[in-house]
């Protein structure tokens, strides 16, 4: 699959838009057929997908690829197929007192051509779930996978070409220059998943065309642990959330806030949980994923070195492999907000631990920073949990667990401010990629006659009643 030029991008968009205007929106039967065909092609190439992911990452757990890439993707498509008929039904709306003889309703109509820019960390699910959502909403789509996962992008291209004609869905590849040209196209909607820094550039480019944008970004997602809560229970679930994909997850727990009396207990318990998950170590483990490339590996080791130089206690849970970019989990104690590891999203298996004395301190710490994409709370105290949720603003929340809010198809997914704009998944994705068109049908009675004789007095009575 060869890279495209900016001129190619415009030709593809023009072709898709012309086809959309010519054919009109697909009906329910067609959309379901399209989604079933996409699902079938994904399942048909399951082995190719897993192999491509391993090629791009160097070391990628096959079991993890199935659990975090394929299962959420297939389940999401099944959910859309099952509920699409309900989402597409016109919604009756209230008619005001003057116009009771008429009828009003809202229909969700596709917007046209949707541009999708996918990231490298989950290059299959974060490309094809948005694509399936665009198809469910009745749109056509252009998909730009990440240039950092070329083998996976090639398989995605094969899946799309086998599922759709190019005037319905096209996959385009290229470097950052192509990505910039892609985001500058006058799409009817653009959906971007990636870093906050790049998301700002996408939003700026989209604004020039007044293109609505859904931005799925990231940020530093905190974990707040209730004093005295079971550290074994916390650590097992924290290790799952932090070590899945070696922490290269936008909603991975980024840092921990726990009571100062629980720091040592947590440190011991977390080390045990990590070793239990990978008893043979990390460098040779078939169930542990490598850091994508040398650049990100160096960035993460730099964060660790910076923290150590400023007084953090560095606890390594295993040995690294510089050659294959395998970074064993690292726990950082005695962390301060000034350290580089607390200034940027980590996106790796490095876990800083900070302490608090009161829950108000933890809430203030979170609120002093950009709003996170995810928030995690461990504890059984409902009063404290509800106080934390009421006084903070974030994307989704998982209580007594990590990551699992993402795979709930009936929950919207999205951030706030620096962690994202808008949301998708399930019904919210369908809503995001459609336009709510209001329709009013006037009845046989013409309300305008109330303004004419002999209805003047009646009109006055009605007016006074409404304006009382």
mmCIF file of N, CA, C and O in Angstrom, residues 214-277:
data_model
loop_
_atom_site.group_PDB
_atom_site.id
_atom_site.type_symbol
_atom_site.label_atom_id
_atom_site.label_comp_id
_atom_site.label_asym_id
_atom_site.label_seq_id
_atom_site.Cartn_x
_atom_site.Cartn_y
_atom_site.Cartn_z
ATOM 1 N N UNK A 214 -14.155 15.517 16.754
ATOM 2 C CA UNK A 214 -14.144 14.720 17.968
ATOM 3 C C UNK A 214 -12.695 14.378 18.250
ATOM 4 O O UNK A 214 -12.036 13.736 17.415
ATOM 5 N N UNK A 215 -12.184 14.799 19.382
ATOM 6 C CA UNK A 215 -10.775 14.600 19.730
ATOM 7 C C UNK A 215 -10.676 13.677 20.939
ATOM 8 O O UNK A 215 -11.159 14.010 22.016
ATOM 9 N N UNK A 216 -10.075 12.516 20.743
ATOM 10 C CA UNK A 216 -9.833 11.562 21.821
ATOM 11 C C UNK A 216 -8.352 11.645 22.168
ATOM 12 O O UNK A 216 -7.518 11.113 21.447
ATOM 13 N N UNK A 217 -8.033 12.321 23.269
ATOM 14 C CA UNK A 217 -6.645 12.642 23.584
ATOM 15 C C UNK A 217 -6.158 11.808 24.766
ATOM 16 O O UNK A 217 -6.379 10.614 24.792
ATOM 17 N N UNK A 218 -5.488 12.407 25.718
ATOM 18 C CA UNK A 218 -4.936 11.603 26.806
ATOM 19 C C UNK A 218 -4.795 12.424 28.059
ATOM 20 O O UNK A 218 -5.710 13.121 28.467
ATOM 21 N N UNK A 219 -3.624 12.380 28.656
ATOM 22 C CA UNK A 219 -3.395 13.118 29.892
ATOM 23 C C UNK A 219 -3.002 12.209 31.031
ATOM 24 O O UNK A 219 -2.794 11.006 30.853
ATOM 25 N N UNK A 220 -2.904 12.793 32.199
ATOM 26 C CA UNK A 220 -2.429 12.056 33.361
ATOM 27 C C UNK A 220 -3.631 11.610 34.193
ATOM 28 O O UNK A 220 -4.219 12.390 34.945
ATOM 29 N N UNK A 221 -3.990 10.348 34.056
ATOM 30 C CA UNK A 221 -5.173 9.792 34.725
ATOM 31 C C UNK A 221 -4.807 9.317 36.133
ATOM 32 O O UNK A 221 -4.036 8.366 36.293
ATOM 33 N N UNK A 222 -5.370 9.952 37.164
ATOM 34 C CA UNK A 222 -4.974 9.620 38.535
ATOM 35 C C UNK A 222 -5.733 8.438 39.121
ATOM 36 O O UNK A 222 -6.852 8.121 38.707
ATOM 37 N N UNK A 223 -5.110 7.812 40.101
ATOM 38 C CA UNK A 223 -5.738 6.763 40.908
ATOM 39 C C UNK A 223 -5.747 7.241 42.349
ATOM 40 O O UNK A 223 -4.692 7.558 42.903
ATOM 41 N N UNK A 224 -6.922 7.311 42.953
ATOM 42 C CA UNK A 224 -7.048 7.701 44.354
ATOM 43 C C UNK A 224 -7.422 6.454 45.158
ATOM 44 O O UNK A 224 -8.406 5.773 44.832
ATOM 45 N N UNK A 225 -6.634 6.165 46.184
ATOM 46 C CA UNK A 225 -6.858 4.970 46.998
ATOM 47 C C UNK A 225 -7.289 5.392 48.391
ATOM 48 O O UNK A 225 -6.632 6.200 49.051
ATOM 49 N N UNK A 226 -8.401 4.836 48.825
ATOM 50 C CA UNK A 226 -8.942 5.111 50.165
ATOM 51 C C UNK A 226 -7.989 4.599 51.241
ATOM 52 O O UNK A 226 -7.407 3.506 51.092
ATOM 53 N N UNK A 227 -7.788 5.342 52.321
ATOM 54 C CA UNK A 227 -6.894 4.883 53.392
ATOM 55 C C UNK A 227 -7.310 3.520 53.942
ATOM 56 O O UNK A 227 -8.488 3.265 54.197
ATOM 57 N N UNK A 228 -6.325 2.637 54.062
ATOM 58 C CA UNK A 228 -6.572 1.329 54.653
ATOM 59 C C UNK A 228 -7.239 0.315 53.752
ATOM 60 O O UNK A 228 -7.527 -0.812 54.173
ATOM 61 N N UNK A 229 -7.478 0.663 52.478
ATOM 62 C CA UNK A 229 -8.133 -0.280 51.570
ATOM 63 C C UNK A 229 -7.183 -1.432 51.246
ATOM 64 O O UNK A 229 -5.957 -1.281 51.304
ATOM 65 N N UNK A 230 -7.735 -2.585 50.867
ATOM 66 C CA UNK A 230 -6.941 -3.777 50.582
ATOM 67 C C UNK A 230 -5.928 -3.520 49.476
ATOM 68 O O UNK A 230 -6.298 -3.335 48.315
ATOM 69 N N UNK A 231 -4.649 -3.500 49.830
ATOM 70 C CA UNK A 231 -3.616 -3.211 48.839
ATOM 71 C C UNK A 231 -3.405 -4.369 47.868
ATOM 72 O O UNK A 231 -2.977 -4.158 46.737
ATOM 73 N N UNK A 232 -3.699 -5.580 48.278
ATOM 74 C CA UNK A 232 -3.599 -6.693 47.340
ATOM 75 C C UNK A 232 -4.639 -6.546 46.230
ATOM 76 O O UNK A 232 -4.347 -6.746 45.051
ATOM 77 N N UNK A 233 -5.846 -6.175 46.633
ATOM 78 C CA UNK A 233 -6.917 -5.976 45.661
ATOM 79 C C UNK A 233 -6.570 -4.824 44.713
ATOM 80 O O UNK A 233 -6.763 -4.921 43.503
ATOM 81 N N UNK A 234 -6.042 -3.747 45.275
ATOM 82 C CA UNK A 234 -5.648 -2.608 44.455
ATOM 83 C C UNK A 234 -4.533 -2.994 43.497
ATOM 84 O O UNK A 234 -4.600 -2.727 42.296
ATOM 85 N N UNK A 235 -3.510 -3.635 44.013
ATOM 86 C CA UNK A 235 -2.298 -3.878 43.232
ATOM 87 C C UNK A 235 -2.538 -4.807 42.061
ATOM 88 O O UNK A 235 -1.997 -4.597 40.972
ATOM 89 N N UNK A 236 -3.327 -5.848 42.248
ATOM 90 C CA UNK A 236 -3.623 -6.760 41.143
ATOM 91 C C UNK A 236 -4.292 -6.019 39.993
ATOM 92 O O UNK A 236 -3.954 -6.222 38.820
ATOM 93 N N UNK A 237 -5.240 -5.156 40.336
ATOM 94 C CA UNK A 237 -5.982 -4.440 39.305
ATOM 95 C C UNK A 237 -5.173 -3.278 38.734
ATOM 96 O O UNK A 237 -5.323 -2.916 37.564
ATOM 97 N N UNK A 238 -4.333 -2.687 39.564
ATOM 98 C CA UNK A 238 -3.438 -1.639 39.076
ATOM 99 C C UNK A 238 -2.412 -2.214 38.111
ATOM 100 O O UNK A 238 -2.097 -1.599 37.089
ATOM 101 N N UNK A 239 -1.873 -3.373 38.447
ATOM 102 C CA UNK A 239 -0.881 -3.992 37.564
ATOM 103 C C UNK A 239 -1.509 -4.333 36.221
ATOM 104 O O UNK A 239 -0.880 -4.155 35.166
ATOM 105 N N UNK A 240 -2.757 -4.790 36.233
ATOM 106 C CA UNK A 240 -3.457 -5.048 34.971
ATOM 107 C C UNK A 240 -3.556 -3.763 34.146
ATOM 108 O O UNK A 240 -3.222 -3.725 32.958
ATOM 109 N N UNK A 241 -4.005 -2.674 34.781
ATOM 110 C CA UNK A 241 -4.208 -1.431 34.050
ATOM 111 C C UNK A 241 -2.928 -0.773 33.601
ATOM 112 O O UNK A 241 -2.880 -0.157 32.529
ATOM 113 N N UNK A 242 -1.881 -0.878 34.408
ATOM 114 C CA UNK A 242 -0.619 -0.194 34.090
ATOM 115 C C UNK A 242 0.271 -1.000 33.166
ATOM 116 O O UNK A 242 1.027 -0.424 32.363
ATOM 117 N N UNK A 243 0.194 -2.321 33.225
ATOM 118 C CA UNK A 243 1.110 -3.141 32.442
ATOM 119 C C UNK A 243 0.511 -3.645 31.145
ATOM 120 O O UNK A 243 1.231 -4.158 30.282
ATOM 121 N N UNK A 244 -0.798 -3.544 30.962
ATOM 122 C CA UNK A 244 -1.395 -3.883 29.672
ATOM 123 C C UNK A 244 -0.775 -3.006 28.589
ATOM 124 O O UNK A 244 -0.701 -1.787 28.732
ATOM 125 N N UNK A 245 -0.304 -3.631 27.532
ATOM 126 C CA UNK A 245 0.371 -2.918 26.431
ATOM 127 C C UNK A 245 1.559 -2.112 26.948
ATOM 128 O O UNK A 245 1.932 -1.083 26.377
ATOM 129 N N UNK A 246 2.154 -2.592 28.057
ATOM 130 C CA UNK A 246 3.296 -1.926 28.689
ATOM 131 C C UNK A 246 2.992 -0.467 29.011
ATOM 132 O O UNK A 246 3.861 0.405 28.922
ATOM 133 N N UNK A 247 1.745 -0.220 29.397
ATOM 134 C CA UNK A 247 1.369 1.131 29.798
ATOM 135 C C UNK A 247 1.120 2.086 28.659
ATOM 136 O O UNK A 247 0.824 3.269 28.886
ATOM 137 N N UNK A 248 1.209 1.604 27.422
ATOM 138 C CA UNK A 248 1.008 2.468 26.252
ATOM 139 C C UNK A 248 -0.481 2.540 25.923
ATOM 140 O O UNK A 248 -0.943 2.103 24.868
ATOM 141 N N UNK A 249 -1.221 3.076 26.884
ATOM 142 C CA UNK A 249 -2.677 3.130 26.834
ATOM 143 C C UNK A 249 -3.118 4.519 27.286
ATOM 144 O O UNK A 249 -2.675 4.993 28.335
ATOM 145 N N UNK A 250 -3.996 5.149 26.529
ATOM 146 C CA UNK A 250 -4.379 6.533 26.858
ATOM 147 C C UNK A 250 -5.099 6.634 28.191
ATOM 148 O O UNK A 250 -5.066 7.687 28.830
ATOM 149 N N UNK A 251 -5.764 5.561 28.628
ATOM 150 C CA UNK A 251 -6.481 5.593 29.910
ATOM 151 C C UNK A 251 -5.744 4.798 30.981
ATOM 152 O O UNK A 251 -6.316 4.480 32.029
ATOM 153 N N UNK A 252 -4.471 4.483 30.763
ATOM 154 C CA UNK A 252 -3.704 3.773 31.788
ATOM 155 C C UNK A 252 -3.598 4.621 33.048
ATOM 156 O O UNK A 252 -3.513 5.855 32.967
ATOM 157 N N UNK A 253 -3.617 3.999 34.226
ATOM 158 C CA UNK A 253 -3.348 4.764 35.449
ATOM 159 C C UNK A 253 -1.994 5.458 35.320
ATOM 160 O O UNK A 253 -0.981 4.808 35.047
ATOM 161 N N UNK A 254 -1.986 6.770 35.486
ATOM 162 C CA UNK A 254 -0.743 7.512 35.268
ATOM 163 C C UNK A 254 0.029 7.723 36.561
ATOM 164 O O UNK A 254 1.255 7.641 36.578
ATOM 165 N N UNK A 255 -0.682 8.014 37.632
ATOM 166 C CA UNK A 255 -0.015 8.173 38.925
ATOM 167 C C UNK A 255 -1.001 7.819 40.037
ATOM 168 O O UNK A 255 -2.215 7.810 39.833
ATOM 169 N N UNK A 256 -0.460 7.527 41.205
ATOM 170 C CA UNK A 256 -1.252 7.095 42.359
ATOM 171 C C UNK A 256 -1.226 8.167 43.437
ATOM 172 O O UNK A 256 -0.171 8.736 43.739
ATOM 173 N N UNK A 257 -2.389 8.425 44.010
ATOM 174 C CA UNK A 257 -2.513 9.254 45.203
ATOM 175 C C UNK A 257 -3.049 8.369 46.326
ATOM 176 O O UNK A 257 -4.175 7.867 46.244
ATOM 177 N N UNK A 258 -2.231 8.124 47.350
ATOM 178 C CA UNK A 258 -2.667 7.292 48.468
ATOM 179 C C UNK A 258 -2.293 7.949 49.794
ATOM 180 O O UNK A 258 -1.474 8.869 49.835
ATOM 181 N N UNK A 259 -2.884 7.460 50.876
ATOM 182 C CA UNK A 259 -2.599 8.031 52.182
ATOM 183 C C UNK A 259 -1.149 7.755 52.562
ATOM 184 O O UNK A 259 -0.603 6.685 52.254
ATOM 185 N N UNK A 260 -0.533 8.704 53.233
ATOM 186 C CA UNK A 260 0.894 8.596 53.549
ATOM 187 C C UNK A 260 1.222 7.350 54.372
ATOM 188 O O UNK A 260 2.342 6.825 54.291
ATOM 189 N N UNK A 261 0.254 6.844 55.129
ATOM 190 C CA UNK A 261 0.515 5.640 55.936
ATOM 191 C C UNK A 261 0.517 4.355 55.114
ATOM 192 O O UNK A 261 0.918 3.302 55.614
ATOM 193 N N UNK A 262 0.034 4.411 53.862
ATOM 194 C CA UNK A 262 -0.114 3.200 53.052
ATOM 195 C C UNK A 262 0.976 3.044 51.990
ATOM 196 O O UNK A 262 0.942 2.084 51.215
ATOM 197 N N UNK A 263 1.919 3.970 51.938
ATOM 198 C CA UNK A 263 2.897 3.968 50.847
ATOM 199 C C UNK A 263 3.720 2.681 50.807
ATOM 200 O O UNK A 263 3.847 2.040 49.753
ATOM 201 N N UNK A 264 4.278 2.282 51.924
ATOM 202 C CA UNK A 264 5.156 1.106 51.936
ATOM 203 C C UNK A 264 4.377 -0.177 51.635
ATOM 204 O O UNK A 264 4.870 -1.060 50.916
ATOM 205 N N UNK A 265 3.168 -0.272 52.188
ATOM 206 C CA UNK A 265 2.346 -1.463 51.936
ATOM 207 C C UNK A 265 2.010 -1.578 50.458
ATOM 208 O O UNK A 265 2.074 -2.672 49.871
ATOM 209 N N UNK A 266 1.670 -0.461 49.833
ATOM 210 C CA UNK A 266 1.358 -0.489 48.412
ATOM 211 C C UNK A 266 2.580 -0.868 47.584
ATOM 212 O O UNK A 266 2.481 -1.669 46.642
ATOM 213 N N UNK A 267 3.735 -0.311 47.920
ATOM 214 C CA UNK A 267 4.955 -0.596 47.155
ATOM 215 C C UNK A 267 5.264 -2.090 47.154
ATOM 216 O O UNK A 267 5.585 -2.685 46.112
ATOM 217 N N UNK A 268 5.154 -2.704 48.319
ATOM 218 C CA UNK A 268 5.418 -4.146 48.416
ATOM 219 C C UNK A 268 4.382 -4.948 47.633
ATOM 220 O O UNK A 268 4.718 -5.866 46.879
ATOM 221 N N UNK A 269 3.115 -4.582 47.794
ATOM 222 C CA UNK A 269 2.029 -5.317 47.147
ATOM 223 C C UNK A 269 2.081 -5.180 45.627
ATOM 224 O O UNK A 269 1.840 -6.148 44.891
ATOM 225 N N UNK A 270 2.424 -3.995 45.129
ATOM 226 C CA UNK A 270 2.485 -3.778 43.678
ATOM 227 C C UNK A 270 3.615 -4.587 43.055
ATOM 228 O O UNK A 270 3.459 -5.154 41.959
ATOM 229 N N UNK A 271 4.740 -4.654 43.733
ATOM 230 C CA UNK A 271 5.850 -5.475 43.228
ATOM 231 C C UNK A 271 5.433 -6.940 43.142
ATOM 232 O O UNK A 271 5.735 -7.626 42.147
ATOM 233 N N UNK A 272 4.743 -7.417 44.153
ATOM 234 C CA UNK A 272 4.286 -8.809 44.150
ATOM 235 C C UNK A 272 3.296 -9.059 43.015
ATOM 236 O O UNK A 272 3.344 -10.107 42.350
ATOM 237 N N UNK A 273 2.403 -8.094 42.774
ATOM 238 C CA UNK A 273 1.414 -8.257 41.702
ATOM 239 C C UNK A 273 2.081 -8.308 40.339
ATOM 240 O O UNK A 273 1.720 -9.126 39.478
ATOM 241 N N UNK A 274 3.070 -7.451 40.118
ATOM 242 C CA UNK A 274 3.778 -7.464 38.841
ATOM 243 C C UNK A 274 4.534 -8.755 38.619
ATOM 244 O O UNK A 274 4.535 -9.317 37.511
ATOM 245 N N UNK A 275 5.172 -9.246 39.652
ATOM 246 C CA UNK A 275 5.926 -10.499 39.536
ATOM 247 C C UNK A 275 5.000 -11.685 39.350
ATOM 248 O O UNK A 275 5.343 -12.662 38.666
ATOM 249 N N UNK A 276 3.815 -11.619 39.947
ATOM 250 C CA UNK A 276 2.847 -12.707 39.786
ATOM 251 C C UNK A 276 2.343 -12.767 38.342
ATOM 252 O O UNK A 276 2.128 -13.857 37.802
ATOM 253 N N UNK A 277 2.161 -11.605 37.721
ATOM 254 C CA UNK A 277 1.690 -11.579 36.334
ATOM 255 C C UNK A 277 2.755 -12.071 35.361
ATOM 256 O O UNK A 277 2.430 -12.660 34.330
#
